[in-house]
Amino acid sequence: MPEGHSVHRIARQFAVNFVGQAPEVTSPQGRFTEGAARISGREMTDARAVGKQMFLEFDGSDWLRVHLGIYGAWDFAGDVRIDPSIQLHASKFGRGRLGQTGMAGVVEAVDREGEDSVASIGAPRRARLNMAEHDRAGEIAEAFPPDPVGQVRVRLLTDDVCADLRGPTACEVLTAGEVDAVVQKLGPDPANANTPEERARFVARAGKKRTPIGLVLMDQSVVAGIGNVYRAEMLFRAELDPHAPANTLDRAVLEALWDDWAHLLEIGITVGQMITIDGLEGEAYQRALAERDERHWVYKLEGTPCKRCGTNIVLEEFGARKLYWCPGCQH
């Protein structure tokens, strides 16, 4: 499932390419026809992310709320502009597969796991950019707008850019009041407001929980955006036992977790990868871009020696999700 950094990157792409425009909104699949008609032809006035959810505002105070979930993905096509805060990485160009929908592309990804953004985008090229947990881009040679590929729930189309959504967990049009109700149920998101007040809100919510901190960090009502990767890596970086009840942790420990989440989230949004090992430079950094195992401490490294203490990394089922941790460092 895409974690918070991915959704913020997508929102920034909408801000650059759609805010200020009045896109035609349709539902090629037919499952969102009524909602699409409600916002079609109206100016998009805002694009924002809160944790794993994105909200697109249209003139008249209606919002399109999208939660990608496990299977959702956005594809951008046309004269796609890239938000200047987003890095795109590419190695050599060649035939390949583009994004999660398996469309033909012309770029070879740097990251073998496909997490990074790779692109041959540059005006005046026509390009397609797929953005979900793994966002990529590549030049395409086809008519614009492209034919819908697969089960497209909603399509937003301007004269220059097209965005297609497939497989979301949630896709609905809400009023401003309904959006506020959704956001109020979510925990704070440091990408939106990394303030003492928001940190205190996280500490207050987490500090009341008797459940293990390894579960609390995944609770979107406590803090928004953290998923399985960031959860495992943050706990390792803090040298915390995932099973420790959150309400037994010192306030300073919880504050440090918030600060580390803000730090890692900013890196993820900018780079497009969840780089959780600090201080990587030169060849080490390039290896981290290319190899997932080179940018993480514990995630998916079960059975291998810890890079810090040598104890084998453990994998266990924890709250119906896989938890990776080091018994040597996290105790």
mmCIF file of C-alpha atoms in Angstrom:
data_model
loop_
_atom_site.group_PDB
_atom_site.id
_atom_site.type_symbol
_atom_site.label_atom_id
_atom_site.label_comp_id
_atom_site.label_asym_id
_atom_site.label_seq_id
_atom_site.Cartn_x
_atom_site.Cartn_y
_atom_site.Cartn_z
ATOM 1 C CA MET A 1 0.000 0.000 0.000
ATOM 2 C CA PRO A 2 1.338 3.458 -0.852
ATOM 3 C CA GLU A 3 2.621 5.244 2.239
ATOM 4 C CA GLY A 4 2.261 8.941 2.960
ATOM 5 C CA HIS A 5 5.179 10.156 0.880
ATOM 6 C CA SER A 6 3.690 8.695 -2.326
ATOM 7 C CA VAL A 7 0.309 10.366 -1.823
ATOM 8 C CA HIS A 8 1.928 13.732 -1.167
ATOM 9 C CA ARG A 9 3.901 13.367 -4.403
ATOM 10 C CA ILE A 10 0.707 12.647 -6.324
ATOM 11 C CA ALA A 11 -1.040 15.659 -4.772
ATOM 12 C CA ARG A 12 1.850 17.876 -5.849
ATOM 13 C CA GLN A 13 1.523 16.589 -9.402
ATOM 14 C CA PHE A 14 -2.162 17.510 -9.383
ATOM 15 C CA ALA A 15 -1.297 20.944 -8.017
ATOM 16 C CA VAL A 16 1.123 21.579 -10.893
ATOM 17 C CA ASN A 17 -0.952 20.094 -13.703
ATOM 18 C CA PHE A 18 -4.619 20.566 -12.743
ATOM 19 C CA VAL A 19 -5.121 23.299 -10.152
ATOM 20 C CA GLY A 20 -6.434 26.345 -12.006
ATOM 21 C CA GLN A 21 -7.805 24.158 -14.780
ATOM 22 C CA ALA A 22 -11.368 22.941 -15.335
ATOM 23 C CA PRO A 23 -10.924 19.296 -16.356
ATOM 24 C CA GLU A 24 -13.524 17.107 -17.963
ATOM 25 C CA VAL A 25 -14.202 14.330 -15.460
ATOM 26 C CA THR A 26 -15.567 10.983 -16.630
ATOM 27 C CA SER A 27 -15.790 7.391 -15.455
ATOM 28 C CA PRO A 28 -14.753 5.117 -18.341
ATOM 29 C CA GLN A 29 -15.464 2.113 -16.128
ATOM 30 C CA GLY A 30 -18.942 3.419 -15.330
ATOM 31 C CA ARG A 31 -18.731 2.990 -11.560
ATOM 32 C CA PHE A 32 -18.281 6.688 -10.816
ATOM 33 C CA THR A 33 -20.531 8.302 -13.405
ATOM 34 C CA GLU A 34 -22.664 10.326 -10.980
ATOM 35 C CA GLY A 35 -19.695 11.628 -8.992
ATOM 36 C CA ALA A 36 -17.777 12.497 -12.148
ATOM 37 C CA ALA A 37 -20.706 14.485 -13.536
ATOM 38 C CA ARG A 38 -20.923 16.454 -10.288
ATOM 39 C CA ILE A 39 -17.426 17.953 -10.654
ATOM 40 C CA SER A 40 -16.803 17.811 -14.419
ATOM 41 C CA GLY A 41 -16.021 21.175 -16.037
ATOM 42 C CA ARG A 42 -15.441 22.915 -12.717
ATOM 43 C CA GLU A 43 -12.134 24.566 -11.850
ATOM 44 C CA MET A 44 -9.843 22.589 -9.544
ATOM 45 C CA THR A 45 -8.826 24.971 -6.783
ATOM 46 C CA ASP A 46 -6.719 22.828 -4.437
ATOM 47 C CA ALA A 47 -4.919 19.494 -4.187
ATOM 48 C CA ARG A 48 -3.748 18.171 -0.852
ATOM 49 C CA ALA A 49 -2.812 14.962 0.929
ATOM 50 C CA VAL A 50 -3.388 13.954 4.525
ATOM 51 C CA GLY A 51 -1.576 10.739 5.291
ATOM 52 C CA LYS A 52 -2.637 8.137 2.748
ATOM 53 C CA GLN A 53 -5.645 10.086 1.466
ATOM 54 C CA MET A 54 -5.792 12.775 -1.227
ATOM 55 C CA PHE A 55 -8.364 15.538 -1.587
ATOM 56 C CA LEU A 56 -8.960 17.546 -4.784
ATOM 57 C CA GLU A 57 -11.120 20.668 -4.373
ATOM 58 C CA PHE A 58 -13.358 21.985 -7.146
ATOM 59 C CA ASP A 59 -15.014 25.370 -7.477
ATOM 60 C CA GLY A 60 -18.226 25.266 -5.492
ATOM 61 C CA SER A 61 -16.593 23.536 -2.494
ATOM 62 C CA ASP A 62 -16.962 19.947 -3.671
ATOM 63 C CA TRP A 63 -13.989 17.669 -3.129
ATOM 64 C CA LEU A 64 -12.868 14.433 -4.777
ATOM 65 C CA ARG A 65 -11.537 12.139 -2.050
ATOM 66 C CA VAL A 66 -9.284 9.263 -3.106
ATOM 67 C CA HIS A 67 -7.733 6.528 -0.989
ATOM 68 C CA LEU A 68 -5.585 4.276 -3.183
ATOM 69 C CA GLY A 69 -5.492 1.356 -0.768
ATOM 70 C CA ILE A 70 -3.520 -1.676 -1.914
ATOM 71 C CA TYR A 71 -4.448 -1.757 -5.588
ATOM 72 C CA GLY A 72 -5.037 1.874 -6.541
ATOM 73 C CA ALA A 73 -2.790 3.816 -8.921
ATOM 74 C CA TRP A 74 -2.804 7.063 -10.899
ATOM 75 C CA ASP A 75 -1.531 7.382 -14.467
ATOM 76 C CA PHE A 76 -0.697 10.794 -15.894
ATOM 77 C CA ALA A 77 -0.418 11.264 -19.654
ATOM 78 C CA GLY A 78 0.163 14.228 -21.951
ATOM 79 C CA ASP A 79 2.393 17.266 -21.527
ATOM 80 C CA VAL A 80 3.012 16.366 -17.900
ATOM 81 C CA ARG A 81 4.855 18.922 -15.824
ATOM 82 C CA ILE A 82 6.822 17.742 -12.795
ATOM 83 C CA ASP A 83 6.626 19.608 -9.517
ATOM 84 C CA PRO A 84 10.099 21.093 -8.917
ATOM 85 C CA SER A 85 10.255 19.602 -5.419
ATOM 86 C CA ILE A 86 10.083 16.072 -6.830
ATOM 87 C CA GLN A 87 13.209 14.251 -7.941
ATOM 88 C CA LEU A 88 13.035 11.848 -10.882
ATOM 89 C CA HIS A 89 15.724 9.239 -11.418
ATOM 90 C CA ALA A 90 16.638 7.345 -14.573
ATOM 91 C CA SER A 91 19.446 5.144 -15.736
ATOM 92 C CA LYS A 92 19.693 4.147 -19.387
ATOM 93 C CA PHE A 93 16.778 4.213 -21.776
ATOM 94 C CA GLY A 94 15.430 1.032 -23.300
ATOM 95 C CA ARG A 95 12.277 -0.974 -23.668
ATOM 96 C CA GLY A 96 10.616 -1.733 -20.367
ATOM 97 C CA ARG A 97 7.371 -1.846 -18.467
ATOM 98 C CA LEU A 98 5.813 1.337 -17.219
ATOM 99 C CA GLY A 99 4.128 1.586 -13.856
ATOM 100 C CA GLN A 100 1.813 -0.834 -12.110
ATOM 101 C CA THR A 101 -0.529 -1.169 -15.069
ATOM 102 C CA GLY A 102 2.094 -2.822 -17.268
ATOM 103 C CA MET A 103 1.990 -0.324 -20.118
ATOM 104 C CA ALA A 104 4.900 -0.206 -22.547
ATOM 105 C CA GLY A 105 7.539 2.329 -21.619
ATOM 106 C CA VAL A 106 10.917 3.457 -22.840
ATOM 107 C CA VAL A 107 12.870 3.892 -19.648
ATOM 108 C CA GLU A 108 14.783 1.490 -17.434
ATOM 109 C CA ALA A 109 14.267 2.129 -13.736
ATOM 110 C CA VAL A 110 17.133 2.836 -11.382
ATOM 111 C CA ASP A 111 15.425 0.943 -8.590
ATOM 112 C CA ARG A 112 15.122 -2.777 -9.214
ATOM 113 C CA GLU A 113 12.133 -2.878 -6.877
ATOM 114 C CA GLY A 114 10.393 -0.171 -8.917
ATOM 115 C CA GLU A 115 9.868 2.183 -5.991
ATOM 116 C CA ASP A 116 11.590 5.211 -7.481
ATOM 117 C CA SER A 117 10.408 7.694 -10.066
ATOM 118 C CA VAL A 118 12.184 7.358 -13.399
ATOM 119 C CA ALA A 119 11.432 9.613 -16.316
ATOM 120 C CA SER A 120 12.113 10.729 -19.858
ATOM 121 C CA ILE A 121 9.691 13.581 -19.340
ATOM 122 C CA GLY A 122 10.521 16.966 -20.777
ATOM 123 C CA ALA A 123 8.549 19.441 -22.847
ATOM 124 C CA PRO A 124 7.417 19.177 -25.531
ATOM 125 C CA ARG A 125 7.380 15.368 -25.246
ATOM 126 C CA ARG A 126 4.195 13.435 -24.678
ATOM 127 C CA ALA A 127 4.720 11.389 -21.565
ATOM 128 C CA ARG A 128 2.889 9.072 -19.214
ATOM 129 C CA LEU A 129 3.583 9.134 -15.514
ATOM 130 C CA ASN A 130 2.258 6.386 -13.258
ATOM 131 C CA MET A 131 2.088 7.320 -9.593
ATOM 132 C CA ALA A 132 1.213 5.052 -6.718
ATOM 133 C CA GLU A 133 3.580 3.244 -4.360
ATOM 134 C CA HIS A 134 5.917 2.958 -7.354
ATOM 135 C CA ASP A 135 5.789 6.018 -9.561
ATOM 136 C CA ARG A 136 7.552 6.086 -12.902
ATOM 137 C CA ALA A 137 7.443 7.991 -16.112
ATOM 138 C CA GLY A 138 8.329 7.407 -19.712
ATOM 139 C CA GLU A 139 7.996 8.942 -23.118
ATOM 140 C CA ILE A 140 5.188 7.484 -25.219
ATOM 141 C CA ALA A 141 4.321 7.784 -28.874
ATOM 142 C CA GLU A 142 0.537 7.631 -29.046
ATOM 143 C CA ALA A 143 -2.431 9.877 -29.668
ATOM 144 C CA PHE A 144 -3.633 12.153 -26.909
ATOM 145 C CA PRO A 145 -5.659 11.502 -24.939
ATOM 146 C CA PRO A 146 -4.727 7.823 -24.771
ATOM 147 C CA ASP A 147 -7.408 5.171 -24.730
ATOM 148 C CA PRO A 148 -8.311 4.086 -21.181
ATOM 149 C CA VAL A 149 -6.303 1.045 -20.110
ATOM 150 C CA GLY A 150 -7.992 -1.415 -17.778
ATOM 151 C CA GLN A 151 -10.737 -0.499 -15.341
ATOM 152 C CA VAL A 152 -10.424 3.290 -15.106
ATOM 153 C CA ARG A 153 -12.640 4.485 -12.261
ATOM 154 C CA VAL A 154 -12.198 8.181 -13.018
ATOM 155 C CA ARG A 155 -10.440 10.215 -15.708
ATOM 156 C CA LEU A 156 -9.568 13.904 -15.408
ATOM 157 C CA LEU A 157 -8.767 15.496 -18.768
ATOM 158 C CA THR A 158 -7.578 18.957 -19.828
ATOM 159 C CA ASP A 159 -6.305 20.088 -23.215
ATOM 160 C CA ASP A 160 -2.801 18.967 -22.242
ATOM 161 C CA VAL A 161 -2.906 16.421 -19.417
ATOM 162 C CA CYS A 162 -4.885 13.304 -18.553
ATOM 163 C CA ALA A 163 -5.005 11.517 -15.185
ATOM 164 C CA ASP A 164 -6.532 8.041 -14.850
ATOM 165 C CA LEU A 165 -7.367 6.329 -11.564
ATOM 166 C CA ARG A 166 -7.647 2.565 -11.214
ATOM 167 C CA GLY A 167 -8.474 0.287 -8.304
ATOM 168 C CA PRO A 168 -8.888 2.722 -5.392
ATOM 169 C CA THR A 169 -10.265 1.705 -2.022
ATOM 170 C CA ALA A 170 -12.219 4.978 -1.884
ATOM 171 C CA CYS A 171 -13.263 7.411 -4.605
ATOM 172 C CA GLU A 172 -16.084 9.801 -3.752
ATOM 173 C CA VAL A 173 -17.231 13.413 -4.006
ATOM 174 C CA LEU A 174 -17.655 15.126 -0.646
ATOM 175 C CA THR A 175 -18.716 18.530 0.595
ATOM 176 C CA ALA A 176 -16.274 20.712 2.513
ATOM 177 C CA GLY A 177 -17.938 19.696 5.778
ATOM 178 C CA GLU A 178 -17.642 16.010 4.946
ATOM 179 C CA VAL A 179 -13.968 16.426 4.086
ATOM 180 C CA ASP A 180 -13.383 18.165 7.414
ATOM 181 C CA ALA A 181 -15.055 15.249 9.207
ATOM 182 C CA VAL A 182 -12.734 12.772 7.451
ATOM 183 C CA VAL A 183 -9.630 14.823 8.231
ATOM 184 C CA GLN A 184 -10.599 15.240 11.886
ATOM 185 C CA LYS A 185 -10.552 11.451 12.256
ATOM 186 C CA LEU A 186 -6.987 11.308 10.971
ATOM 187 C CA GLY A 187 -3.906 11.884 13.049
ATOM 188 C CA PRO A 188 -1.471 14.741 12.355
ATOM 189 C CA ASP A 189 0.668 14.738 9.212
ATOM 190 C CA PRO A 190 4.035 16.525 9.515
ATOM 191 C CA ALA A 191 4.184 17.154 5.760
ATOM 192 C CA ASN A 192 1.256 19.538 6.258
ATOM 193 C CA ALA A 193 2.144 21.015 9.630
ATOM 194 C CA ASN A 194 5.326 20.064 11.443
ATOM 195 C CA THR A 195 4.574 22.259 14.434
ATOM 196 C CA PRO A 196 4.889 21.880 18.212
ATOM 197 C CA GLU A 197 1.095 21.736 18.370
ATOM 198 C CA GLU A 198 0.845 18.839 15.908
ATOM 199 C CA ARG A 199 3.688 16.998 17.612
ATOM 200 C CA ALA A 200 1.888 17.429 20.939
ATOM 201 C CA ARG A 201 -1.305 16.084 19.352
ATOM 202 C CA PHE A 202 0.562 12.949 18.247
ATOM 203 C CA VAL A 203 2.178 12.514 21.663
ATOM 204 C CA ALA A 204 -1.162 12.900 23.427
ATOM 205 C CA ARG A 205 -2.909 10.357 21.214
ATOM 206 C CA ALA A 206 -0.066 7.833 21.250
ATOM 207 C CA GLY A 207 0.579 8.233 24.970
ATOM 208 C CA LYS A 208 -2.944 7.100 25.821
ATOM 209 C CA LYS A 209 -2.632 3.813 23.954
ATOM 210 C CA ARG A 210 -1.995 0.629 25.889
ATOM 211 C CA THR A 211 -1.359 -1.231 22.652
ATOM 212 C CA PRO A 212 2.195 -1.880 21.398
ATOM 213 C CA ILE A 213 3.949 1.049 19.772
ATOM 214 C CA GLY A 214 4.410 -1.147 16.687
ATOM 215 C CA LEU A 215 0.639 -1.084 16.223
ATOM 216 C CA VAL A 216 0.118 2.515 17.305
ATOM 217 C CA LEU A 217 2.384 3.873 14.553
ATOM 218 C CA MET A 218 0.158 2.169 11.969
ATOM 219 C CA ASP A 219 -3.019 3.661 13.478
ATOM 220 C CA GLN A 220 -4.022 6.441 11.072
ATOM 221 C CA SER A 221 -6.081 8.128 13.779
ATOM 222 C CA VAL A 222 -2.900 8.623 15.821
ATOM 223 C CA VAL A 223 -0.494 9.693 13.078
ATOM 224 C CA ALA A 224 -1.253 9.847 9.366
ATOM 225 C CA GLY A 225 0.781 8.255 6.603
ATOM 226 C CA ILE A 226 2.959 5.606 8.240
ATOM 227 C CA GLY A 227 2.835 2.155 6.664
ATOM 228 C CA ASN A 228 4.706 -1.101 7.073
ATOM 229 C CA VAL A 229 8.065 0.099 5.770
ATOM 230 C CA TYR A 230 8.290 3.314 7.747
ATOM 231 C CA ARG A 231 6.939 1.605 10.876
ATOM 232 C CA ALA A 232 9.708 -1.014 10.878
ATOM 233 C CA GLU A 233 12.462 1.446 10.037
ATOM 234 C CA MET A 234 11.392 4.113 12.534
ATOM 235 C CA LEU A 235 11.270 1.624 15.398
ATOM 236 C CA PHE A 236 14.730 0.347 14.510
ATOM 237 C CA ARG A 237 16.146 3.866 14.281
ATOM 238 C CA ALA A 238 14.693 4.600 17.719
ATOM 239 C CA GLU A 239 15.955 1.266 19.114
ATOM 240 C CA LEU A 240 12.437 0.528 20.352
ATOM 241 C CA ASP A 241 10.920 -2.868 21.008
ATOM 242 C CA PRO A 242 7.830 -2.971 18.756
ATOM 243 C CA HIS A 243 5.914 -4.766 21.506
ATOM 244 C CA ALA A 244 6.373 -2.051 24.154
ATOM 245 C CA PRO A 245 3.008 -0.499 25.139
ATOM 246 C CA ALA A 246 2.863 3.051 23.850
ATOM 247 C CA ASN A 247 1.674 4.436 27.181
ATOM 248 C CA THR A 248 4.858 3.185 28.883
ATOM 249 C CA LEU A 249 7.139 5.266 26.660
ATOM 250 C CA ASP A 250 8.598 8.532 27.883
ATOM 251 C CA ARG A 251 7.207 11.685 26.298
ATOM 252 C CA ALA A 252 10.654 12.502 24.910
ATOM 253 C CA VAL A 253 10.708 9.155 23.109
ATOM 254 C CA LEU A 254 7.362 9.860 21.451
ATOM 255 C CA GLU A 255 8.484 13.366 20.504
ATOM 256 C CA ALA A 256 11.617 11.910 18.912
ATOM 257 C CA LEU A 257 9.466 9.483 16.908
ATOM 258 C CA TRP A 258 7.452 12.395 15.536
ATOM 259 C CA ASP A 259 10.616 14.291 14.624
ATOM 260 C CA ASP A 260 12.059 11.253 12.868
ATOM 261 C CA TRP A 261 8.823 10.696 10.942
ATOM 262 C CA ALA A 262 8.908 14.307 9.762
ATOM 263 C CA HIS A 263 12.532 13.853 8.668
ATOM 264 C CA LEU A 264 11.946 10.589 6.792
ATOM 265 C CA LEU A 265 8.701 11.793 5.214
ATOM 266 C CA GLU A 266 10.417 14.848 3.741
ATOM 267 C CA ILE A 267 13.091 12.622 2.204
ATOM 268 C CA GLY A 268 10.461 10.262 0.798
ATOM 269 C CA ILE A 269 8.443 13.045 -0.801
ATOM 270 C CA THR A 270 11.506 14.603 -2.401
ATOM 271 C CA VAL A 271 13.411 11.497 -3.490
ATOM 272 C CA GLY A 272 10.489 9.166 -4.189
ATOM 273 C CA GLN A 273 12.064 6.379 -2.174
ATOM 274 C CA MET A 274 11.821 5.464 1.486
ATOM 275 C CA ILE A 275 15.500 5.982 2.281
ATOM 276 C CA THR A 276 15.838 5.305 6.004
ATOM 277 C CA ILE A 277 19.630 5.042 6.400
ATOM 278 C CA ASP A 278 21.121 8.470 7.013
ATOM 279 C CA GLY A 279 24.446 9.747 5.724
ATOM 280 C CA LEU A 280 24.555 7.863 2.428
ATOM 281 C CA GLU A 281 26.772 9.569 -0.123
ATOM 282 C CA GLY A 282 28.400 8.906 -3.476
ATOM 283 C CA GLU A 283 28.394 5.251 -4.519
ATOM 284 C CA ALA A 284 26.586 4.195 -1.343
ATOM 285 C CA TYR A 285 23.737 6.568 -2.167
ATOM 286 C CA GLN A 286 23.564 5.356 -5.764
ATOM 287 C CA ARG A 287 23.399 1.759 -4.522
ATOM 288 C CA ALA A 288 20.585 2.769 -2.168
ATOM 289 C CA LEU A 289 18.648 4.223 -5.105
ATOM 290 C CA ALA A 290 19.071 0.976 -7.028
ATOM 291 C CA GLU A 291 18.714 -1.637 -4.290
ATOM 292 C CA ARG A 292 16.013 -1.635 -1.613
ATOM 293 C CA ASP A 293 18.181 -3.596 0.827
ATOM 294 C CA GLU A 294 20.834 -0.875 0.676
ATOM 295 C CA ARG A 295 18.469 1.852 1.895
ATOM 296 C CA HIS A 296 16.753 0.022 4.765
ATOM 297 C CA TRP A 297 17.915 -1.331 8.108
ATOM 298 C CA VAL A 298 15.414 -4.145 8.672
ATOM 299 C CA TYR A 299 12.520 -4.095 6.170
ATOM 300 C CA LYS A 300 12.409 -7.383 4.222
ATOM 301 C CA LEU A 301 15.841 -8.310 5.585
ATOM 302 C CA GLU A 302 14.642 -11.166 7.777
ATOM 303 C CA GLY A 303 17.246 -13.843 8.476
ATOM 304 C CA THR A 304 20.172 -11.578 7.595
ATOM 305 C CA PRO A 305 22.627 -10.075 10.114
ATOM 306 C CA CYS A 306 21.704 -6.643 11.433
ATOM 307 C CA LYS A 307 23.918 -3.983 9.852
ATOM 308 C CA ARG A 308 24.472 -2.489 13.286
ATOM 309 C CA CYS A 309 24.833 -5.371 15.768
ATOM 310 C CA GLY A 310 24.982 -8.590 13.724
ATOM 311 C CA THR A 311 21.887 -10.217 15.264
ATOM 312 C CA ASN A 312 19.641 -11.832 12.665
ATOM 313 C CA ILE A 313 16.636 -9.726 11.689
ATOM 314 C CA VAL A 314 13.323 -11.305 12.757
ATOM 315 C CA LEU A 315 10.050 -11.484 10.816
ATOM 316 C CA GLU A 316 6.794 -12.020 12.656
ATOM 317 C CA GLU A 317 3.083 -11.555 12.054
ATOM 318 C CA PHE A 318 2.002 -8.527 14.030
ATOM 319 C CA GLY A 319 -1.474 -7.049 13.802
ATOM 320 C CA ALA A 320 -2.152 -8.977 10.575
ATOM 321 C CA ARG A 321 0.917 -7.366 8.973
ATOM 322 C CA LYS A 322 4.545 -8.419 8.657
ATOM 323 C CA LEU A 323 6.887 -6.883 11.198
ATOM 324 C CA TYR A 324 10.645 -6.755 10.689
ATOM 325 C CA TRP A 325 12.851 -5.964 13.662
ATOM 326 C CA CYS A 326 16.200 -6.624 15.345
ATOM 327 C CA PRO A 327 16.072 -8.261 18.791
ATOM 328 C CA GLY A 328 19.668 -7.163 19.382
ATOM 329 C CA CYS A 329 19.113 -3.449 18.856
ATOM 330 C CA GLN A 330 15.442 -3.100 19.769
ATOM 331 C CA HIS A 331 15.033 -4.017 23.407
#
